[in-house]
């Protein structure tokens, strides 16, 4: 039975969807504006200290272009967060009146151009807008899963019998020899005790490595099937493995790991596309750097 | 009460397997086990390709803070929940400080991946962090948010101070508005991120490589007396909002909220894990309601809090030297503070015996004797409490500091020691479960078949029964016999017999190619029992023992310990009328503590005039330690 008071896991709250649509629309508008606007509208002077490094210059240019683009798109006048902030600032300064009047007065005073919080908001919104419309195209997640299969591949599992002998057995090889002729499960029970030992086990090399150390994991990974392999040394003693079968590692289908693939895609693609879009935006602006 | 193990399908060697997979009919006595509410189960169990009815140890961290926590955020942490999971899975990540381009100046990778993690950011300030760091938010230019950005060290104190208010005065920060709606609303998206990150990190395939639990930390600390609890949800069906100290300013209030928002809304299920009782100034194990403690109150606490975090960054809470009996190994990582402010400001205080778990386990026996319920029947786990998002980064040799109550690294790479010398890298939680899934791991927590380590991957197993053979340690089917003839750690032994036999078996951490593990020096049983109205304790070596193992001036160990230890101990002073508990410790040979490693690598000699390295000469902390693991107790209940 549905429990309406509980949150269901999902990718999008209504709040996020609203923001996404708004910014997506803005970015789409921005893209169209970039294509429509004549280059002369995109001219910017960036003033830097004389000793600013090239890295600092590049960072400053990127930041100023983002803010300038946001203003060019009119977000300094249309963004509701900017508007609420300016109204609050006006009231904090003692101004009275309705919100609309206060906002007009703030504009008249040029606060939208000088207020540092407004600038920060525009910068933040513009930065988010570079990637906030990011949704995988149909088939893109499947392509991502395939292209980066190694990130999602589940490890091989090995089914094996396991004989262990403690290190204090000076005659370990002699003890082991007849045991290794027994049925695999019987052999395991005739060895020495070891926490976690199962006569027949199924494990990944990683689990064996976490349990017995890297050498044992490597030996199990390489052991041929149907033949006892050993002795293999671990910190605990000597081991013999009889590989009974291997289940190859696989990349699960997308519907089994959709959240994982999407998170990986978002982290990688968002950063890359953000950089590409920002570079394109900077390229669309005529920037003059001035060092007094 | 009988319990049967499921038998696997017979193989061609079926007779041999049957001898292994013993049907657990308790002939010698009955046992009680905490049972999880299967009506709240939402995923198949078992469901993994590797599922072991005899259970395996899964290593994890139940206490991780990310950039979503106010203190971590103010200290420059930028890793978010998704990053904390990536780190836990073995990816290298960048940690603070960051340069002007946003590049991390330090890199970190865990030595071995973890099996599970709970990201447990402070619920009190999820919205505060969002509001103060999002330009133009409704609270962005509030005085507290301006201070947040411009004076982060001051804000760390002033905003955290809200959690130190008395329960009567607990309230959201002023920046949240009169009805706190600003912070509550902003916190919703943050909680969504927490949940979605856990879903994305959780492996739902049959490979079961990793489990992520949704959770948070309730961070009440009136008068800076720590009452913090981590809240862990069984699966993805969670409340719409986390509960903070400001919403529910007592532990009982937290449980009320969890009842209303979760437990009364099945299939939601939850448990809480208190931590740092060592810094609670005598209050962690009190009750705050006016009602006299009774069976119902005790049962409720026991239901909500089956576990306690006995060790983490801000010290050990197992035992206080001198408080109960003689225990030469009791002083491990006991910090010289009795409150959170003491730990934060390095202001010493006298730790109180009633804040330590061994004492409280004894009080639990007394409670049960009096009212019929034990509110303090805690299983023991450990964790890191990292505030860097570096889940499970508990290794002494690569310790970057954990932030939080310790030293931050927001602005520059730490010169000298990366943390306050009295603090430590924390530990790990280990859960004995059939497989690595939320369902299996949560059940392990509920039945307390869990233990904690101070960082190493020690494997520790205990069973308690009446008739274990004295040579059980030599049995290749020790674990099957353990279950068949008694109870595992976390269980309660009832019935009767001549005396309980406690089996303790352990494997030393096998280590890695770069960092070999350390042998085990000894296994111990810590017994506590009720002698009339007095709680008594005793520590007994059951395998191994004191040795000459040491470390040299370059931190090279000369170990004499063992890679495997096992002992079957029969309680020689068993009184069938006396309630008792038995928990185990596995103690490693000595190794260098984190600061000694750093100091010696830097060539520091004492005394030193370099303030960055003055911790090297701080005689409050030893240069060598003996890492360890603590099992959950096995309880004995007369007449059960």
CSV table of N, CA and C in Angstrom, one decimal, chain B residues 117-175:
chain,number,residue,atom,x,y,z
B,117,UNK,N,28.8,1.8,3.5
B,117,UNK,CA,29.0,3.1,4.1
B,117,UNK,C,27.6,3.7,4.4
B,118,UNK,N,27.6,4.5,5.5
B,118,UNK,CA,26.4,5.4,5.9
B,118,UNK,C,27.0,6.8,5.8
B,119,UNK,N,26.5,7.6,4.9
B,119,UNK,CA,26.8,9.0,5.0
B,119,UNK,C,25.9,9.6,6.0
B,120,UNK,N,26.4,10.3,7.0
B,120,UNK,CA,25.6,10.7,8.1
B,120,UNK,C,25.8,12.2,8.4
B,121,UNK,N,25.5,13.0,7.5
B,121,UNK,CA,25.6,14.5,7.7
B,121,UNK,C,24.7,15.0,8.8
B,122,UNK,N,25.1,16.1,9.4
B,122,UNK,CA,24.3,16.7,10.5
B,122,UNK,C,23.0,17.2,10.0
B,123,UNK,N,21.9,16.6,10.6
B,123,UNK,CA,20.6,17.0,10.1
B,123,UNK,C,20.3,18.5,10.5
B,124,UNK,N,20.9,19.0,11.5
B,124,UNK,CA,20.6,20.4,12.0
B,124,UNK,C,20.8,21.5,11.0
B,125,UNK,N,21.8,21.2,10.1
B,125,UNK,CA,22.3,22.3,9.3
B,125,UNK,C,22.3,22.1,7.8
B,126,UNK,N,21.5,21.1,7.4
B,126,UNK,CA,21.5,20.8,5.9
B,126,UNK,C,21.0,22.0,5.2
B,127,UNK,N,19.9,22.6,5.7
B,127,UNK,CA,19.4,23.8,5.1
B,127,UNK,C,20.3,25.0,5.2
B,128,UNK,N,20.9,25.1,6.4
B,128,UNK,CA,21.7,26.3,6.7
B,128,UNK,C,22.9,26.4,5.7
B,129,UNK,N,23.5,25.2,5.5
B,129,UNK,CA,24.7,25.2,4.5
B,129,UNK,C,24.2,25.6,3.1
B,130,UNK,N,23.1,25.1,2.7
B,130,UNK,CA,22.6,25.4,1.4
B,130,UNK,C,22.2,26.9,1.3
B,131,UNK,N,21.6,27.4,2.3
B,131,UNK,CA,21.2,28.8,2.2
B,131,UNK,C,22.4,29.8,2.2
B,132,UNK,N,23.4,29.5,3.1
B,132,UNK,CA,24.5,30.4,3.2
B,132,UNK,C,25.5,30.3,2.1
B,133,UNK,N,25.4,29.2,1.3
B,133,UNK,CA,26.3,29.1,0.2
B,133,UNK,C,25.7,29.2,-1.2
B,134,UNK,N,24.4,29.6,-1.2
B,134,UNK,CA,23.8,29.8,-2.5
B,134,UNK,C,23.4,31.2,-2.6
B,135,UNK,N,24.1,31.9,-3.6
B,135,UNK,CA,23.9,33.3,-3.7
B,135,UNK,C,22.5,33.7,-4.0
B,136,UNK,N,22.0,34.7,-3.2
B,136,UNK,CA,20.7,35.1,-3.5
B,136,UNK,C,19.6,34.3,-2.8
B,137,UNK,N,20.0,33.3,-2.0
B,137,UNK,CA,19.0,32.6,-1.3
B,137,UNK,C,18.3,33.5,-0.3
B,138,UNK,N,17.2,33.1,0.2
B,138,UNK,CA,16.5,34.0,1.1
B,138,UNK,C,17.3,34.4,2.4
B,139,UNK,N,18.3,33.6,2.7
B,139,UNK,CA,19.1,33.9,3.9
B,139,UNK,C,20.5,34.3,3.6
B,140,UNK,N,20.8,34.4,2.3
B,140,UNK,CA,22.2,34.6,1.9
B,140,UNK,C,22.8,35.8,2.5
B,141,UNK,N,22.1,36.9,2.7
B,141,UNK,CA,22.7,38.1,3.3
B,141,UNK,C,22.2,38.3,4.7
B,142,UNK,N,21.7,37.3,5.3
B,142,UNK,CA,21.5,37.3,6.8
B,142,UNK,C,22.9,37.4,7.4
B,143,UNK,N,22.9,38.0,8.6
B,143,UNK,CA,24.2,38.2,9.3
B,143,UNK,C,24.9,36.9,9.5
B,144,UNK,N,24.2,35.9,9.9
B,144,UNK,CA,24.8,34.6,10.1
B,144,UNK,C,25.4,34.0,8.9
B,145,UNK,N,24.8,34.2,7.7
B,145,UNK,CA,25.3,33.7,6.5
B,145,UNK,C,26.5,34.5,6.0
B,146,UNK,N,26.5,35.8,6.2
B,146,UNK,CA,27.6,36.6,5.9
B,146,UNK,C,28.8,36.2,6.7
B,147,UNK,N,28.6,36.0,8.0
B,147,UNK,CA,29.7,35.5,8.8
B,147,UNK,C,30.1,34.1,8.3
B,148,UNK,N,29.2,33.3,7.9
B,148,UNK,CA,29.5,32.0,7.4
B,148,UNK,C,30.6,32.1,6.3
B,149,UNK,N,30.4,33.0,5.4
B,149,UNK,CA,31.3,33.1,4.3
B,149,UNK,C,32.5,33.9,4.6
B,150,UNK,N,32.4,34.9,5.4
B,150,UNK,CA,33.5,35.8,5.6
B,150,UNK,C,34.4,35.5,6.8
B,151,UNK,N,33.8,34.8,7.8
B,151,UNK,CA,34.5,34.4,9.0
B,151,UNK,C,34.2,33.0,9.4
B,152,UNK,N,34.6,32.1,8.5
B,152,UNK,CA,34.2,30.7,8.8
B,152,UNK,C,34.6,30.1,10.1
B,153,UNK,N,35.8,30.5,10.6
B,153,UNK,CA,36.2,30.0,11.9
B,153,UNK,C,35.3,30.4,13.0
B,154,UNK,N,34.8,31.7,12.9
B,154,UNK,CA,33.9,32.2,13.9
B,154,UNK,C,32.5,31.6,13.8
B,155,UNK,N,32.1,31.4,12.5
B,155,UNK,CA,30.8,30.8,12.2
B,155,UNK,C,30.8,29.4,12.7
B,156,UNK,N,31.9,28.7,12.6
B,156,UNK,CA,32.0,27.3,13.1
B,156,UNK,C,31.6,27.2,14.6
B,157,UNK,N,32.0,28.2,15.3
B,157,UNK,CA,31.6,28.2,16.7
B,157,UNK,C,30.2,28.7,17.0
B,158,UNK,N,29.9,29.9,16.3
B,158,UNK,CA,28.6,30.5,16.6
B,158,UNK,C,27.4,29.7,16.1
B,159,UNK,N,27.5,29.1,15.0
B,159,UNK,CA,26.4,28.3,14.5
B,159,UNK,C,26.3,27.0,15.1
B,160,UNK,N,27.5,26.3,15.3
B,160,UNK,CA,27.5,25.1,16.0
B,160,UNK,C,26.9,25.2,17.4
B,161,UNK,N,27.1,26.4,18.0
B,161,UNK,CA,26.6,26.7,19.3
B,161,UNK,C,25.1,26.4,19.5
B,162,UNK,N,24.4,26.5,18.4
B,162,UNK,CA,22.9,26.2,18.5
B,162,UNK,C,22.7,24.8,19.0
B,163,UNK,N,23.6,23.9,18.6
B,163,UNK,CA,23.3,22.5,19.1
B,163,UNK,C,23.7,22.3,20.5
B,164,UNK,N,24.3,23.3,21.1
B,164,UNK,CA,24.7,23.3,22.6
B,164,UNK,C,23.6,23.9,23.5
B,165,UNK,N,22.6,24.4,22.8
B,165,UNK,CA,21.5,25.0,23.7
B,165,UNK,C,20.8,23.9,24.5
B,166,UNK,N,20.2,24.3,25.5
B,166,UNK,CA,19.4,23.4,26.3
B,166,UNK,C,18.2,22.9,25.5
B,167,UNK,N,17.7,21.8,25.9
B,167,UNK,CA,16.5,21.3,25.1
B,167,UNK,C,15.4,22.3,25.1
B,168,UNK,N,15.2,23.1,26.2
B,168,UNK,CA,14.1,24.1,26.3
B,168,UNK,C,14.4,25.2,25.3
B,169,UNK,N,15.7,25.5,25.0
B,169,UNK,CA,16.0,26.6,24.2
B,169,UNK,C,16.4,26.2,22.8
B,170,UNK,N,16.4,25.0,22.5
B,170,UNK,CA,16.9,24.5,21.2
B,170,UNK,C,16.0,25.1,20.1
B,171,UNK,N,16.7,25.7,19.1
B,171,UNK,CA,16.0,26.4,18.0
B,171,UNK,C,16.9,26.4,16.8
B,172,UNK,N,16.3,26.5,15.6
B,172,UNK,CA,17.0,26.7,14.4
B,172,UNK,C,17.8,28.1,14.5
B,173,UNK,N,18.8,28.2,13.7
B,173,UNK,CA,19.5,29.5,13.7
B,173,UNK,C,18.6,30.6,13.2
B,174,UNK,N,18.9,31.8,13.6
B,174,UNK,CA,18.1,33.0,13.3
B,174,UNK,C,17.9,33.1,11.8
B,175,UNK,N,18.9,32.7,11.0
B,175,UNK,CA,18.9,32.9,9.6
B,175,UNK,C,17.8,32.0,9.0
